[in-house]
Amino acid sequence: MLILSRKINECIVIDGHIVVKILRIDRDTVKLGIQAPPELPVHRQEIYDAIQRGKQQSPHNATPGLAAKAPLAHVTPMTGRTQGADPAAGSNGVAGPK
């Protein structure tokens, strides 16, 4: 595991085309902006785990109900806003209180 220190508005770049930017730090919460190609799925861990469980339970490796409940989020370039975010997220695509 690589461990990095970053300040607000600083970024890390993964594989030349994924950018993770520190947007805000509030007490024990860090808000990240993730810019990735649209074909690359980006999920919170609990959503990813639910998708994987759904694939294991489905005989055809598809879970129609899960897709309706947790669509793939489309992250707009470095705004932190999402379109089609998972249902646990707020209107800006970030889970938790504002």
Coordinates of C-alpha atoms in Angstrom, one line a residue:
M1 CA 0.0 0.0 0.0
L2 CA 1.3 3.4 -1.0
I3 CA 0.7 6.1 1.7
L4 CA 0.7 9.7 0.6
S5 CA 0.1 13.0 2.3
R6 CA -1.8 15.7 0.4
K7 CA -3.3 19.1 1.3
I8 CA -6.5 20.6 0.1
N9 CA -6.5 21.1 -3.7
E10 CA -3.6 18.8 -4.2
C11 CA -3.9 15.7 -6.4
I12 CA -2.5 12.3 -7.1
V13 CA -2.5 10.7 -10.5
I14 CA -3.0 7.0 -11.1
D15 CA -1.9 5.4 -14.3
G16 CA -1.8 8.7 -16.1
H17 CA -5.6 9.0 -16.5
I18 CA -7.2 8.9 -13.0
V19 CA -6.9 12.0 -10.9
V20 CA -7.8 12.0 -7.2
K21 CA -8.1 15.5 -5.7
I22 CA -8.5 16.5 -2.0
L23 CA -11.5 18.9 -2.0
R24 CA -12.2 19.4 1.6
I25 CA -11.2 18.1 5.1
D26 CA -13.8 18.4 7.9
R27 CA -12.7 16.9 11.2
D28 CA -12.7 13.2 10.5
T29 CA -14.0 13.3 6.9
V30 CA -12.1 13.9 3.7
K31 CA -14.0 14.8 0.5
L32 CA -12.3 13.5 -2.6
G33 CA -12.9 14.4 -6.3
I34 CA -12.2 11.5 -8.7
Q35 CA -11.7 12.2 -12.4
A36 CA -11.7 8.9 -14.3
P37 CA -12.6 7.8 -17.8
P38 CA -16.4 7.1 -18.1
E39 CA -15.8 3.4 -18.9
L40 CA -14.0 2.9 -15.6
P41 CA -16.4 2.1 -12.8
V42 CA -15.8 4.0 -9.5
H43 CA -17.8 3.0 -6.5
R44 CA -17.7 3.4 -2.7
Q45 CA -16.6 0.1 -1.1
E46 CA -20.0 -0.9 0.2
I47 CA -21.6 -0.4 -3.2
Y48 CA -18.9 -2.4 -4.9
D49 CA -19.4 -5.2 -2.3
A50 CA -23.1 -5.2 -3.0
I51 CA -22.6 -5.4 -6.7
Q52 CA -20.1 -8.4 -6.3
R53 CA -22.6 -10.2 -4.0
G54 CA -25.3 -9.6 -6.6
K55 CA -23.1 -11.1 -9.3
Q56 CA -22.4 -14.2 -7.1
Q57 CA -26.1 -14.7 -6.4
S58 CA -27.3 -14.3 -9.9
P59 CA -27.1 -17.4 -12.2
H60 CA -26.5 -15.1 -15.2
N61 CA -24.1 -12.7 -13.4
A62 CA -26.5 -9.8 -13.6
T63 CA -28.7 -8.3 -10.9
P64 CA -31.4 -6.1 -12.5
G65 CA -32.7 -4.9 -9.2
L66 CA -29.3 -3.8 -8.0
A67 CA -28.7 -1.8 -11.2
A68 CA -31.8 0.2 -10.5
K69 CA -30.8 0.9 -6.9
A70 CA -27.1 1.6 -7.4
P71 CA -26.3 2.9 -10.9
L72 CA -22.8 3.7 -12.0
A73 CA -21.9 7.2 -11.0
H74 CA -20.6 9.5 -13.8
V75 CA -18.1 11.9 -12.3
T76 CA -17.8 15.3 -14.0
P77 CA -14.3 16.6 -14.4
M78 CA -13.0 17.8 -11.0
T79 CA -16.3 19.3 -9.8
G80 CA -17.0 16.5 -7.4
R81 CA -20.6 16.4 -8.7
T82 CA -22.0 13.2 -10.0
Q83 CA -24.7 12.2 -12.3
G84 CA -26.5 8.9 -11.6
A85 CA -24.8 8.6 -8.2
D86 CA -25.6 5.7 -5.8
P87 CA -28.7 6.2 -3.7
A88 CA -26.8 6.6 -0.4
A89 CA -25.1 9.7 -1.7
G90 CA -26.5 13.2 -1.5
S91 CA -27.4 15.4 -4.4
N92 CA -23.7 16.2 -5.0
G93 CA -22.9 12.4 -5.1
V94 CA -21.2 12.4 -1.7
A95 CA -22.6 10.2 1.1
G96 CA -23.2 11.6 4.5
P97 CA -24.4 14.8 6.1
K98 CA -23.6 18.2 4.4

